[in-house]
C-alpha cells in the first residue's frame, strides 16, 4: 500500500530525530539519512511499478509532492555528506572560505539552472493548471530543449519535473545549511554546542504556523532589534528544526487575506499559555 504525503514526511522526520540523537556527528547522520532515503525511494518505486495509481489525481500528487520530498532530502543529505567529509579544517579562514565557495557554487547553479526557468516560477507561484503536463508520466515535451538528464530517467518512475521539484527542495536546505556554516552567529551548533537536547528539536506543528511565528518575531523586532531579516530567520529555522520551508513570502501573503483570524497560531499560543498559567493557580 502506497504511503500518503503526511506519512512520508513524518517518517523522514522521525528518522532525522533518531539519527540526530544516536549518530556521533553530522557526517554519520548524513550518511545514515542517505541510506534510509535511498531505501525509501527504492521501495516507493517498487510500489509504483507494481501497483500503479488509482487515478490521475494520485499520480500527480505522488510526482509533485511525495517523491520530491524523498528525492530532495536524498540529494541534500548526500551533498551534505560530501561537503562535510571533504572539509579541510574545523575552523578559521580556510574553513570559512571552503563553505563560502560551496555557497557561491550553489548560487550560480541556482541562477543558471533553476530560478530563471518557466517551471520554477510555475512551482513557486503555487499554480496547478499545468500539473497534468508536468506531473504525469509520458508527458515530456522534448521540443523545450530539456536537460540531457531526461534521457537517463526511468519514464515509469519519473515525469522529469518531479526531479526539478526535488532539486528546488534540496537547494533550499543546502542554502540554509551553508549559511549557518559561514555565519557563526546564525549557526545553531554554535548556539547550543554544550547542549545535548538540541539534537531532539523538531517542529511538530504546521509549516504555516512556523512562518507566522517568524514574521511575528521579525515584525516585533524581538530578535536582534529587528535586524535579522525573514530570509535569515527562515534559514535558521530550517536548520534548527530540520524542516524545509518553501514559498515563505507567498504563505505570508495568503495569511494576510485568509478568512477569520489572520494570526491563528499566535492566538493558539496565547490560549495555551493562559491555560498553562491557570494550572498553577
Coordinates of C-alpha atoms in Angstrom, one line a residue:
X1 CA 0.0 0.0 0.0
X2 CA 1.4 3.4 -1.0
X3 CA 2.1 5.9 1.8
X4 CA 0.5 9.3 1.9
X5 CA 2.4 12.6 1.9
X6 CA 1.9 13.1 5.6
X7 CA 3.1 9.6 6.4
X8 CA 6.2 10.0 4.3
X9 CA 7.1 13.4 5.8
X10 CA 6.5 12.1 9.4
X11 CA 8.6 9.0 8.7
X12 CA 11.5 11.1 7.4
X13 CA 11.3 13.5 10.3
X14 CA 11.3 10.6 12.8
X15 CA 14.5 9.2 11.2
X16 CA 16.1 12.6 11.3
X17 CA 15.3 12.9 15.0
X18 CA 16.5 9.4 15.7
X19 CA 19.9 9.8 13.9
X20 CA 20.5 13.2 15.3
X21 CA 20.5 11.6 18.8
X22 CA 22.2 8.3 18.0
X23 CA 24.8 9.3 15.5
X24 CA 28.3 10.6 16.6
X25 CA 28.1 13.6 14.4
X26 CA 26.8 15.3 11.3
X27 CA 28.8 13.1 8.9
X28 CA 27.4 9.9 10.2
X29 CA 23.9 11.4 10.4
X30 CA 24.1 12.5 6.8
X31 CA 25.3 9.0 5.7
X32 CA 22.6 7.2 7.7
X33 CA 19.9 9.5 6.2
X34 CA 21.2 9.0 2.7
X35 CA 21.0 5.2 3.1
X36 CA 17.5 5.4 4.6
X37 CA 16.2 7.8 1.9
X38 CA 17.7 5.7 -0.8
X39 CA 15.9 2.6 0.5
X40 CA 12.7 4.6 0.9
X41 CA 13.0 5.8 -2.8
X42 CA 13.5 2.2 -4.0
X43 CA 10.5 0.8 -2.0
X44 CA 8.4 3.7 -3.4
X45 CA 9.5 2.8 -7.0
X46 CA 8.7 -0.9 -6.5
X47 CA 5.2 0.1 -5.2
X48 CA 4.5 2.4 -8.2
X49 CA 5.7 -0.1 -10.8
X50 CA 3.7 -3.0 -9.3
X51 CA 0.5 -1.2 -8.3
X52 CA 0.3 2.0 -10.5
X53 CA -2.1 4.7 -9.5
X54 CA -5.9 4.5 -8.9
X55 CA -6.4 7.8 -10.8
X56 CA -4.6 10.8 -12.3
X57 CA -5.0 12.8 -9.1
X58 CA -3.0 10.3 -7.1
X59 CA -0.3 10.2 -9.8
X60 CA 0.1 13.9 -9.9
X61 CA 0.2 14.1 -6.1
X62 CA 2.9 11.4 -6.0
X63 CA 5.2 13.1 -8.6
X64 CA 4.5 16.6 -7.4
X65 CA 4.5 16.2 -3.6
X66 CA 5.6 12.8 -2.4
X67 CA 8.6 11.7 -4.5
X68 CA 10.2 15.1 -4.5
X69 CA 10.2 15.1 -0.7
X70 CA 12.1 11.8 -0.6
X71 CA 14.5 12.7 -3.5
X72 CA 15.0 16.3 -2.4
X73 CA 16.1 15.2 1.1
X74 CA 18.3 12.4 -0.5
X75 CA 20.1 14.9 -2.7
X76 CA 20.5 17.2 0.3
X77 CA 22.0 14.7 2.7
X78 CA 24.2 13.1 0.0
X79 CA 25.6 16.6 -0.8
X80 CA 26.0 17.5 2.9
X81 CA 28.0 14.2 3.4
X82 CA 30.3 15.0 0.5
X83 CA 30.8 18.6 1.7
X84 CA 31.5 17.6 5.3
X85 CA 33.9 14.7 4.5
X86 CA 36.0 17.0 2.3
X87 CA 36.2 19.9 4.7
X88 CA 40.0 20.6 5.2
X89 CA 39.9 22.1 8.7
X90 CA 37.5 22.6 11.7
X91 CA 37.7 26.4 12.0
X92 CA 39.4 29.5 10.8
X93 CA 39.7 31.4 7.5
X94 CA 40.2 28.3 5.4
X95 CA 37.1 26.8 6.9
X96 CA 35.1 29.9 6.2
X97 CA 36.4 30.1 2.6
X98 CA 35.6 26.4 2.0
X99 CA 31.9 26.8 2.8
X100 CA 31.7 30.3 1.2
X101 CA 32.9 28.7 -2.1
X102 CA 30.3 26.0 -1.9
X103 CA 27.6 28.7 -1.2
X104 CA 28.8 30.6 -4.3
X105 CA 28.7 27.5 -6.4
X106 CA 25.1 26.8 -5.2
X107 CA 24.0 30.3 -6.0
X108 CA 25.5 30.0 -9.5
X109 CA 23.8 26.7 -10.1
X110 CA 20.5 28.1 -8.9
X111 CA 20.8 31.1 -11.1
X112 CA 21.8 29.2 -14.2
X113 CA 19.6 26.1 -14.0
X114 CA 16.7 26.8 -11.6
X115 CA 15.4 30.3 -10.9
X116 CA 15.1 31.6 -14.5
X117 CA 13.0 28.7 -15.8
X118 CA 9.3 28.9 -16.5
X119 CA 8.8 25.8 -14.4
X120 CA 10.4 27.4 -11.4
X121 CA 8.1 30.3 -11.5
X122 CA 5.1 28.0 -12.0
X123 CA 6.0 25.9 -9.0
X124 CA 6.9 28.8 -6.7
X125 CA 3.6 30.6 -7.5
X126 CA 1.6 27.5 -6.4
X127 CA -0.1 27.1 -9.8
X128 CA -1.9 23.8 -10.7
X129 CA -3.1 24.5 -14.2
X130 CA -0.3 22.6 -15.9
X131 CA 0.1 19.8 -13.4
X132 CA -1.2 17.3 -16.0
X133 CA 1.7 18.3 -18.2
X134 CA 4.4 18.4 -15.5
X135 CA 3.5 15.6 -13.2
X136 CA 2.1 12.8 -15.3
X137 CA 4.3 10.2 -16.9
X138 CA 4.7 10.2 -20.7
X139 CA 4.0 14.0 -21.0
X140 CA 7.6 15.2 -21.5
X141 CA 7.9 17.8 -24.3
X142 CA 11.3 17.3 -25.9
X143 CA 10.8 20.5 -28.0
X144 CA 11.5 22.5 -24.9
X145 CA 15.2 21.7 -25.1
X146 CA 15.4 19.8 -21.8
X147 CA 18.5 18.8 -19.9
X148 CA 20.2 15.7 -21.1
X149 CA 19.3 14.1 -17.7
X150 CA 15.9 13.4 -19.2
X151 CA 17.3 10.6 -21.3
X152 CA 18.7 8.8 -18.3
X153 CA 15.5 8.7 -16.2
X154 CA 13.1 5.8 -15.9
X155 CA 9.9 7.0 -17.6
X156 CA 7.9 4.6 -15.5
X157 CA 9.0 6.3 -12.3
X158 CA 9.6 9.9 -13.3
X159 CA 8.0 12.8 -15.1
X160 CA 11.3 14.7 -15.2
X161 CA 9.7 17.6 -13.4
X162 CA 9.5 15.7 -10.1
X163 CA 13.3 15.8 -10.2
X164 CA 13.2 19.6 -10.7
X165 CA 11.0 20.0 -7.6
X166 CA 13.4 17.8 -5.7
X167 CA 16.3 20.0 -6.8
X168 CA 14.4 23.1 -5.5
X169 CA 13.8 21.4 -2.1
X170 CA 17.5 20.3 -1.9
X171 CA 18.7 23.8 -2.9
X172 CA 16.7 25.5 -0.1
X173 CA 18.1 23.1 2.5
X174 CA 21.6 23.4 1.3
X175 CA 21.4 27.2 1.2
X176 CA 20.3 27.2 4.9
X177 CA 23.0 24.7 5.9
X178 CA 25.8 26.6 4.2
X179 CA 24.6 29.9 5.5
X180 CA 24.9 28.7 9.1
X181 CA 28.4 27.4 8.3
X182 CA 29.8 30.8 7.1
X183 CA 27.8 33.0 9.6
X184 CA 28.8 31.8 13.1
X185 CA 26.2 34.0 14.9
X186 CA 23.5 32.2 12.9
X187 CA 24.8 28.7 13.5
X188 CA 22.7 26.6 15.9
X189 CA 25.8 24.3 16.5
X190 CA 27.5 27.4 18.0
X191 CA 24.5 28.5 20.0
X192 CA 24.0 25.1 21.6
X193 CA 27.4 23.3 21.4
X194 CA 27.2 22.3 25.0
X195 CA 23.5 21.2 25.0
X196 CA 22.7 17.6 24.0
X197 CA 18.9 18.4 23.9
X198 CA 19.3 20.5 20.8
X199 CA 19.6 17.2 18.8
X200 CA 16.0 16.4 19.7
X201 CA 14.5 19.7 18.5
X202 CA 11.9 19.4 15.7
X203 CA 9.0 21.5 14.6
X204 CA 5.8 19.4 15.1
X205 CA 3.2 22.0 14.1
X206 CA 2.3 23.1 10.6
X207 CA 4.8 25.0 8.4
X208 CA 2.4 27.9 8.2
X209 CA 2.5 28.1 12.0
X210 CA 6.2 28.4 12.0
X211 CA 6.1 31.0 9.2
X212 CA 3.5 33.0 11.2
X213 CA 5.8 32.9 14.3
X214 CA 8.8 34.0 12.2
X215 CA 7.0 37.0 10.8
X216 CA 5.7 37.9 14.3
X217 CA 9.3 37.8 15.7
X218 CA 10.5 39.9 12.8
X219 CA 7.7 42.5 12.9
X220 CA 8.1 42.9 16.7
X221 CA 11.9 43.4 16.5
X222 CA 12.3 40.7 19.2
X223 CA 15.4 39.2 17.6
X224 CA 18.5 41.5 17.3
X225 CA 16.3 44.5 17.3
X226 CA 14.7 43.5 14.1
X227 CA 18.0 43.5 12.2
X228 CA 17.7 39.8 11.3
X229 CA 15.5 39.5 8.1
X230 CA 13.0 36.9 7.1
X231 CA 15.5 35.2 4.8
X232 CA 17.9 34.6 7.7
X233 CA 15.2 33.7 10.1
X234 CA 14.0 31.1 7.6
X235 CA 17.5 29.7 7.2
X236 CA 18.0 29.4 10.9
X237 CA 14.5 27.8 11.4
X238 CA 15.1 25.2 8.7
X239 CA 18.4 24.1 10.2
X240 CA 17.3 24.4 13.9
X241 CA 14.0 22.5 13.4
X242 CA 15.1 20.2 10.5
X243 CA 12.3 21.4 8.2
X244 CA 12.1 22.6 4.7
X245 CA 10.3 26.0 4.3
X246 CA 9.4 26.9 0.7
X247 CA 7.2 29.8 -0.6
X248 CA 7.6 31.6 2.7
X249 CA 6.6 35.0 1.3
X250 CA 3.6 33.6 -0.6
X251 CA 2.4 31.8 2.5
X252 CA 2.6 35.0 4.4
X253 CA 0.6 36.9 1.8
X254 CA -2.1 34.1 2.0
X255 CA -2.3 34.6 5.7
X256 CA -3.0 38.3 5.2
X257 CA -6.1 37.6 3.2
X258 CA -7.4 34.4 4.9
X259 CA -10.9 34.4 6.4
X260 CA -11.3 34.7 10.1
X261 CA -8.3 35.3 12.3
X262 CA -5.1 36.1 10.4
X263 CA -3.0 35.1 13.4
X264 CA -4.3 31.6 14.1
X265 CA -1.1 30.2 15.6
X266 CA -0.4 33.2 17.7
X267 CA -3.9 33.1 19.0
X268 CA -3.4 29.4 19.9
X269 CA -0.1 30.3 21.6
X270 CA -1.8 32.9 23.8
X271 CA -4.6 30.5 24.7
X272 CA -2.3 27.7 25.5
X273 CA -0.1 29.9 27.7
X274 CA -3.1 31.2 29.6
X275 CA -4.4 27.7 30.2
X276 CA -1.0 26.7 31.4
X277 CA -0.8 29.7 33.8
X278 CA -4.2 28.8 35.2
X279 CA -3.0 25.3 36.1
X280 CA -0.7 26.9 38.7
X281 CA -3.4 29.0 40.4

